[in-house]
Amino acid sequence: MLNTLLKKLIQTSSGRTRFVMAIIGLSVALLLILSAVQIQVDYDDLLHSKTNQDSIANFLVLNKILNNKTYGTATFKEEDLSKLKQQHFIDDIGILTASRFKASVQSNSDRFPFYTDISFESVPTAFIDVNSKDWKWKEGDDFIPMIAPNMFLDIYNFQFSLSQNLPQLTQDIVKMIVFKVNINTDKGPVSFKGRIVGFSDRISSLLVPQEFNDWANTNFGNTQNTKPSRVVIRTKDPGNPTLVQYLKDNGLTTDADKTRFSKYRQIVTAIVNVSWITGAVMLLFALLVFTLFIQLTIASCKEEIQLLITLGASPKQLQRFLMKQFFPSNIIIIIISLIAITGLQFEVHQLLQEQNIFVSTFTSYYTCITALVILLVLWFVNYRTISKYIAVQDK
Amino acid sequence: MQIELKQIVPIPLKDKFSQRNSDLWNQTVLFQHGEWVKIKAPSGTGKTTFIHTLYKLRHDYSGQVFYDDQEIKNITGDTLAEIRQHKISIVFQDLRLFPNLTARENIELKRVLQAPFYEAIMIDEMADKLGVTGILNQRAGLCSYGEQQRIAIIRSLIQPFEWLLLDEPFSHLDHENISKAASLIAEECSKRQAGFILTDLDEDEHFNYSRKLQL
């Protein structure tokens, strides 16, 4: 009953247009801020999650530039490696170990005959972007899992098979073929069974498990050139100018394609930042308009409020009433914004799934926490403004 | 609750009042709980100033006013509201109704501002006693002064109180209505064992006053 009477006395409809403007501004600001948070979270998700087959985390394979000057010495020495490890833009470093023995693969089947000399490389598992339960080897095992670069299959499917009149092969078919791996030793060839267990875009060589490569190198390999000639590094930003400059200064080179990929990263970062800043600025203005609206409402009912206080209405009662008038709209805006973000996230999830990029179906809890924090800020601003202007009338 | 005055003199009227003999200005006065006090004073001697000082609407005075042991300059905000809701009620000389609310809404507002002392039906009963039933649903701004004054009286009586401040409460009423209003006020004060402080221009016998003072 008291609220009905107060509603009659304190008309909140005096600045309807301003109110609508404040509400719209607040909604847009919230959408921008929340989507900035969500994009950032999705993005971090893509960078660090293990579920993404084609992770866009940045792995660069480095080697020394091979030219007339460096001929024969294009390997990494201990000091080169420790120097690399010390660089702040390098998160992790893995050594690509090349096989130092002669090997070949050949088909087991007469219907599909092939034979080729081959060499392997191996790298610590943390640097590999293929998840396969078969990716393991221990001494005594007859089966060697291998990871092939996507590029190999592309060359076969779109060039070689056409010229040789051979059938094209999908990834799944290739993964089913078991072939024979021969290692030439002083005592004659040693044979293993081999199979491709996955395809990778990250490292452009035929990979075998580190354990196998080490074992085979120790037992069958020559002892020259044991120094690594290629390393793989993980970095947050391959477009980082310091990194690019470091590589140049130390005569190192990498695949330029990855650095081009980093351009997209920078664009994403720029979008997130612009969204943040615009959202924050808009929030600030929306808050200002909202504050002014509250101030205007109280000022336009100044006499009524003063008389109410004279008659014994407590400032607390009036604050509570005014909060009830203004604050629910803020809660509604936050809820609507969150629903909109959830909808968008779902759409993005669907869209990216088609491209084998996996982001969460739902809004991240960071986004929800941000919404909650903004709600608290709104509550605080509402409360402070109302308290302040009621106190002015109480004087 | 008792109300105590210690040497209060309104600052704007200091020179004027320090010359005169007054029972209240510049004196120490104690109003005991339940006293019915009449303050008589000609125009321009500060009746409204006095009432407003007691009700803590004015701060421009020297001296001190106490509600029990508490100096009212130290009572603010929600505590002051609490006192106005439960202990001190008032009829202003200028009535101070909300012109856009109906007469009933004006009274109802004061009834529900705190936990109600009376049921809503009491508004009709009091209005009936003062002959304003017909205008209860009319906007207060459209009522005559006489009607507004009676609404203001009912408004002051609908809440709980220990003291009732009445600033020339009958100025717009005829004799018949004055005696009706006075008997209602007396009845309500007796019921609560409450005191009142009434200011007026002339002598009167509307109440069985416990004290009569000259401002």
PDB file of N, CA and C in Angstrom, chain A residues 1-2 5-6 8-9 303-305 307-317 394-395, chain B residues 55 57 77-78 81 84-85 92 96-98 100-101 105 108-110 112-114 155 159:
ATOM      1  N   MET A   1       0.831  -1.208   0.000  1.00  0.00           N
ATOM      2  CA  MET A   1       0.000   0.000   0.000  1.00  0.00           C
ATOM      3  C   MET A   1       0.866   1.258   0.000  1.00  0.00           C
ATOM      4  N   LEU A   2       1.882   1.230   0.872  1.00  0.00           N
ATOM      5  CA  LEU A   2       2.786   2.385   0.942  1.00  0.00           C
ATOM      6  C   LEU A   2       3.426   2.630  -0.424  1.00  0.00           C
ATOM      7  N   LEU A   5       1.142   4.341  -2.872  1.00  0.00           N
ATOM      8  CA  LEU A   5       1.033   5.780  -2.601  1.00  0.00           C
ATOM      9  C   LEU A   5       2.310   6.508  -3.014  1.00  0.00           C
ATOM     10  N   LEU A   6       3.444   5.893  -2.700  1.00  0.00           N
ATOM     11  CA  LEU A   6       4.713   6.532  -3.072  1.00  0.00           C
ATOM     12  C   LEU A   6       4.828   6.641  -4.584  1.00  0.00           C
ATOM     13  N   LYS A   8       2.473   7.083  -6.617  1.00  0.00           N
ATOM     14  CA  LYS A   8       1.645   8.225  -7.051  1.00  0.00           C
ATOM     15  C   LYS A   8       2.377   9.544  -6.835  1.00  0.00           C
ATOM     16  N   LEU A   9       3.163   9.580  -5.764  1.00  0.00           N
ATOM     17  CA  LEU A   9       3.840  10.828  -5.410  1.00  0.00           C
ATOM     18  C   LEU A   9       5.131  11.030  -6.188  1.00  0.00           C
ATOM     19  N   GLU A 303       9.736  18.396  -3.754  1.00  0.00           N
ATOM     20  CA  GLU A 303       8.806  18.850  -2.713  1.00  0.00           C
ATOM     21  C   GLU A 303       8.105  17.686  -2.045  1.00  0.00           C
ATOM     22  N   GLU A 304       7.689  16.725  -2.864  1.00  0.00           N
ATOM     23  CA  GLU A 304       7.011  15.555  -2.318  1.00  0.00           C
ATOM     24  C   GLU A 304       7.939  14.797  -1.375  1.00  0.00           C
ATOM     25  N   ILE A 305       9.188  14.623  -1.820  1.00  0.00           N
ATOM     26  CA  ILE A 305      10.138  13.870  -0.994  1.00  0.00           C
ATOM     27  C   ILE A 305      10.403  14.607   0.314  1.00  0.00           C
ATOM     28  N   LEU A 307       8.395  16.665   1.867  1.00  0.00           N
ATOM     29  CA  LEU A 307       7.226  16.555   2.746  1.00  0.00           C
ATOM     30  C   LEU A 307       7.118  15.156   3.343  1.00  0.00           C
ATOM     31  N   LEU A 308       7.445  14.152   2.518  1.00  0.00           N
ATOM     32  CA  LEU A 308       7.424  12.779   3.027  1.00  0.00           C
ATOM     33  C   LEU A 308       8.373  12.633   4.206  1.00  0.00           C
ATOM     34  N   ILE A 309       9.557  13.202   4.058  1.00  0.00           N
ATOM     35  CA  ILE A 309      10.535  13.107   5.145  1.00  0.00           C
ATOM     36  C   ILE A 309      10.042  13.886   6.369  1.00  0.00           C
ATOM     37  N   THR A 310       9.445  15.071   6.122  1.00  0.00           N
ATOM     38  CA  THR A 310       8.895  15.862   7.223  1.00  0.00           C
ATOM     39  C   THR A 310       7.833  15.076   7.978  1.00  0.00           C
ATOM     40  N   LEU A 311       7.020  14.338   7.233  1.00  0.00           N
ATOM     41  CA  LEU A 311       5.936  13.593   7.873  1.00  0.00           C
ATOM     42  C   LEU A 311       6.441  12.333   8.564  1.00  0.00           C
ATOM     43  N   GLY A 312       7.698  11.967   8.302  1.00  0.00           N
ATOM     44  CA  GLY A 312       8.245  10.828   9.033  1.00  0.00           C
ATOM     45  C   GLY A 312       8.668   9.655   8.165  1.00  0.00           C
ATOM     46  N   ALA A 313       8.627   9.823   6.825  1.00  0.00           N
ATOM     47  CA  ALA A 313       9.148   8.747   5.981  1.00  0.00           C
ATOM     48  C   ALA A 313      10.654   8.696   6.200  1.00  0.00           C
ATOM     49  N   SER A 314      11.180   7.503   6.405  1.00  0.00           N
ATOM     50  CA  SER A 314      12.617   7.433   6.670  1.00  0.00           C
ATOM     51  C   SER A 314      13.366   7.406   5.343  1.00  0.00           C
ATOM     52  N   PRO A 315      14.566   7.978   5.322  1.00  0.00           N
ATOM     53  CA  PRO A 315      15.373   7.919   4.104  1.00  0.00           C
ATOM     54  C   PRO A 315      15.513   6.478   3.601  1.00  0.00           C
ATOM     55  N   LYS A 316      15.598   5.543   4.539  1.00  0.00           N
ATOM     56  CA  LYS A 316      15.758   4.136   4.153  1.00  0.00           C
ATOM     57  C   LYS A 316      14.530   3.649   3.374  1.00  0.00           C
ATOM     58  N   GLN A 317      13.335   4.046   3.860  1.00  0.00           N
ATOM     59  CA  GLN A 317      12.106   3.654   3.159  1.00  0.00           C
ATOM     60  C   GLN A 317      12.109   4.193   1.726  1.00  0.00           C
ATOM     61  N   ASP A 394      17.001  15.692   2.536  1.00  0.00           N
ATOM     62  CA  ASP A 394      16.780  15.549   3.970  1.00  0.00           C
ATOM     63  C   ASP A 394      17.358  16.719   4.745  1.00  0.00           C
ATOM     64  N   LYS A 395      18.194  17.491   4.086  1.00  0.00           N
ATOM     65  CA  LYS A 395      18.872  18.587   4.795  1.00  0.00           C
ATOM     66  C   LYS A 395      17.888  19.651   5.281  1.00  0.00           C
TER      67      LYS A 395
ATOM     68  N   TYR B  55       9.824  20.227  16.460  1.00  0.00           N
ATOM     69  CA  TYR B  55       9.674  19.114  15.514  1.00  0.00           C
ATOM     70  C   TYR B  55      10.951  18.873  14.701  1.00  0.00           C
ATOM     71  N   LEU B  57      12.369  20.950  12.513  1.00  0.00           N
ATOM     72  CA  LEU B  57      12.365  21.418  11.127  1.00  0.00           C
ATOM     73  C   LEU B  57      13.289  22.618  10.977  1.00  0.00           C
ATOM     74  N   GLY B  77      18.177  11.437  10.224  1.00  0.00           N
ATOM     75  CA  GLY B  77      17.856  10.352   9.282  1.00  0.00           C
ATOM     76  C   GLY B  77      16.802   9.385   9.780  1.00  0.00           C
ATOM     77  N   ASP B  78      17.195   8.111   9.777  1.00  0.00           N
ATOM     78  CA  ASP B  78      16.233   7.060  10.090  1.00  0.00           C
ATOM     79  C   ASP B  78      15.754   7.109  11.539  1.00  0.00           C
ATOM     80  N   ALA B  81      13.138   9.739  11.712  1.00  0.00           N
ATOM     81  CA  ALA B  81      11.921   9.225  11.077  1.00  0.00           C
ATOM     82  C   ALA B  81      11.171   8.295  12.028  1.00  0.00           C
ATOM     83  N   ARG B  84       9.307  10.343  14.461  1.00  0.00           N
ATOM     84  CA  ARG B  84       8.129  10.962  13.835  1.00  0.00           C
ATOM     85  C   ARG B  84       7.043   9.937  13.500  1.00  0.00           C
ATOM     86  N   GLN B  85       7.443   8.692  13.352  1.00  0.00           N
ATOM     87  CA  GLN B  85       6.447   7.657  13.055  1.00  0.00           C
ATOM     88  C   GLN B  85       5.756   7.141  14.315  1.00  0.00           C
ATOM     89  N   PHE B  92       0.305  20.846  11.011  1.00  0.00           N
ATOM     90  CA  PHE B  92       0.969  22.092  10.626  1.00  0.00           C
ATOM     91  C   PHE B  92      -0.058  23.196  10.451  1.00  0.00           C
ATOM     92  N   ARG B  96      -0.025  21.226   4.973  1.00  0.00           N
ATOM     93  CA  ARG B  96       0.922  20.338   4.282  1.00  0.00           C
ATOM     94  C   ARG B  96       0.341  18.979   3.887  1.00  0.00           C
ATOM     95  N   LEU B  97      -0.725  19.036   3.109  1.00  0.00           N
ATOM     96  CA  LEU B  97      -1.240  17.797   2.518  1.00  0.00           C
ATOM     97  C   LEU B  97      -0.634  17.670   1.118  1.00  0.00           C
ATOM     98  N   PHE B  98      -0.625  16.446   0.584  1.00  0.00           N
ATOM     99  CA  PHE B  98      -0.215  16.279  -0.811  1.00  0.00           C
ATOM    100  C   PHE B  98      -1.411  16.615  -1.685  1.00  0.00           C
ATOM    101  N   ASN B 100      -2.080  16.308  -4.733  1.00  0.00           N
ATOM    102  CA  ASN B 100      -2.474  15.375  -5.796  1.00  0.00           C
ATOM    103  C   ASN B 100      -3.004  14.040  -5.283  1.00  0.00           C
ATOM    104  N   LEU B 101      -2.874  13.811  -3.989  1.00  0.00           N
ATOM    105  CA  LEU B 101      -3.471  12.602  -3.426  1.00  0.00           C
ATOM    106  C   LEU B 101      -4.860  12.955  -2.911  1.00  0.00           C
ATOM    107  N   GLU B 105      -6.098   9.135   0.773  1.00  0.00           N
ATOM    108  CA  GLU B 105      -4.717   8.698   0.534  1.00  0.00           C
ATOM    109  C   GLU B 105      -3.728   9.450   1.426  1.00  0.00           C
ATOM    110  N   GLU B 108      -4.091   7.741   4.696  1.00  0.00           N
ATOM    111  CA  GLU B 108      -3.606   6.363   4.571  1.00  0.00           C
ATOM    112  C   GLU B 108      -2.077   6.302   4.562  1.00  0.00           C
ATOM    113  N   LEU B 109      -1.477   7.248   3.851  1.00  0.00           N
ATOM    114  CA  LEU B 109      -0.014   7.288   3.774  1.00  0.00           C
ATOM    115  C   LEU B 109       0.604   7.320   5.168  1.00  0.00           C
ATOM    116  N   LYS B 110       0.022   8.154   6.020  1.00  0.00           N
ATOM    117  CA  LYS B 110       0.564   8.287   7.378  1.00  0.00           C
ATOM    118  C   LYS B 110       0.236   7.036   8.207  1.00  0.00           C
ATOM    119  N   VAL B 112       0.177   3.907   7.038  1.00  0.00           N
ATOM    120  CA  VAL B 112       1.005   2.749   6.676  1.00  0.00           C
ATOM    121  C   VAL B 112       2.502   3.064   6.648  1.00  0.00           C
ATOM    122  N   LEU B 113       2.861   4.268   6.988  1.00  0.00           N
ATOM    123  CA  LEU B 113       4.279   4.629   6.993  1.00  0.00           C
ATOM    124  C   LEU B 113       5.041   3.778   8.008  1.00  0.00           C
ATOM    125  N   GLN B 114       4.353   3.420   9.084  1.00  0.00           N
ATOM    126  CA  GLN B 114       4.922   2.483  10.054  1.00  0.00           C
ATOM    127  C   GLN B 114       3.935   1.329  10.181  1.00  0.00           C
ATOM    128  N   ARG B 155      -5.148  12.928   9.931  1.00  0.00           N
ATOM    129  CA  ARG B 155      -3.859  12.347   9.556  1.00  0.00           C
ATOM    130  C   ARG B 155      -2.935  12.254  10.777  1.00  0.00           C
ATOM    131  N   GLN B 159      -1.811   7.803  13.472  1.00  0.00           N
ATOM    132  CA  GLN B 159      -0.544   7.126  13.781  1.00  0.00           C
ATOM    133  C   GLN B 159      -0.344   7.018  15.294  1.00  0.00           C
TER     134      GLN B 159
END
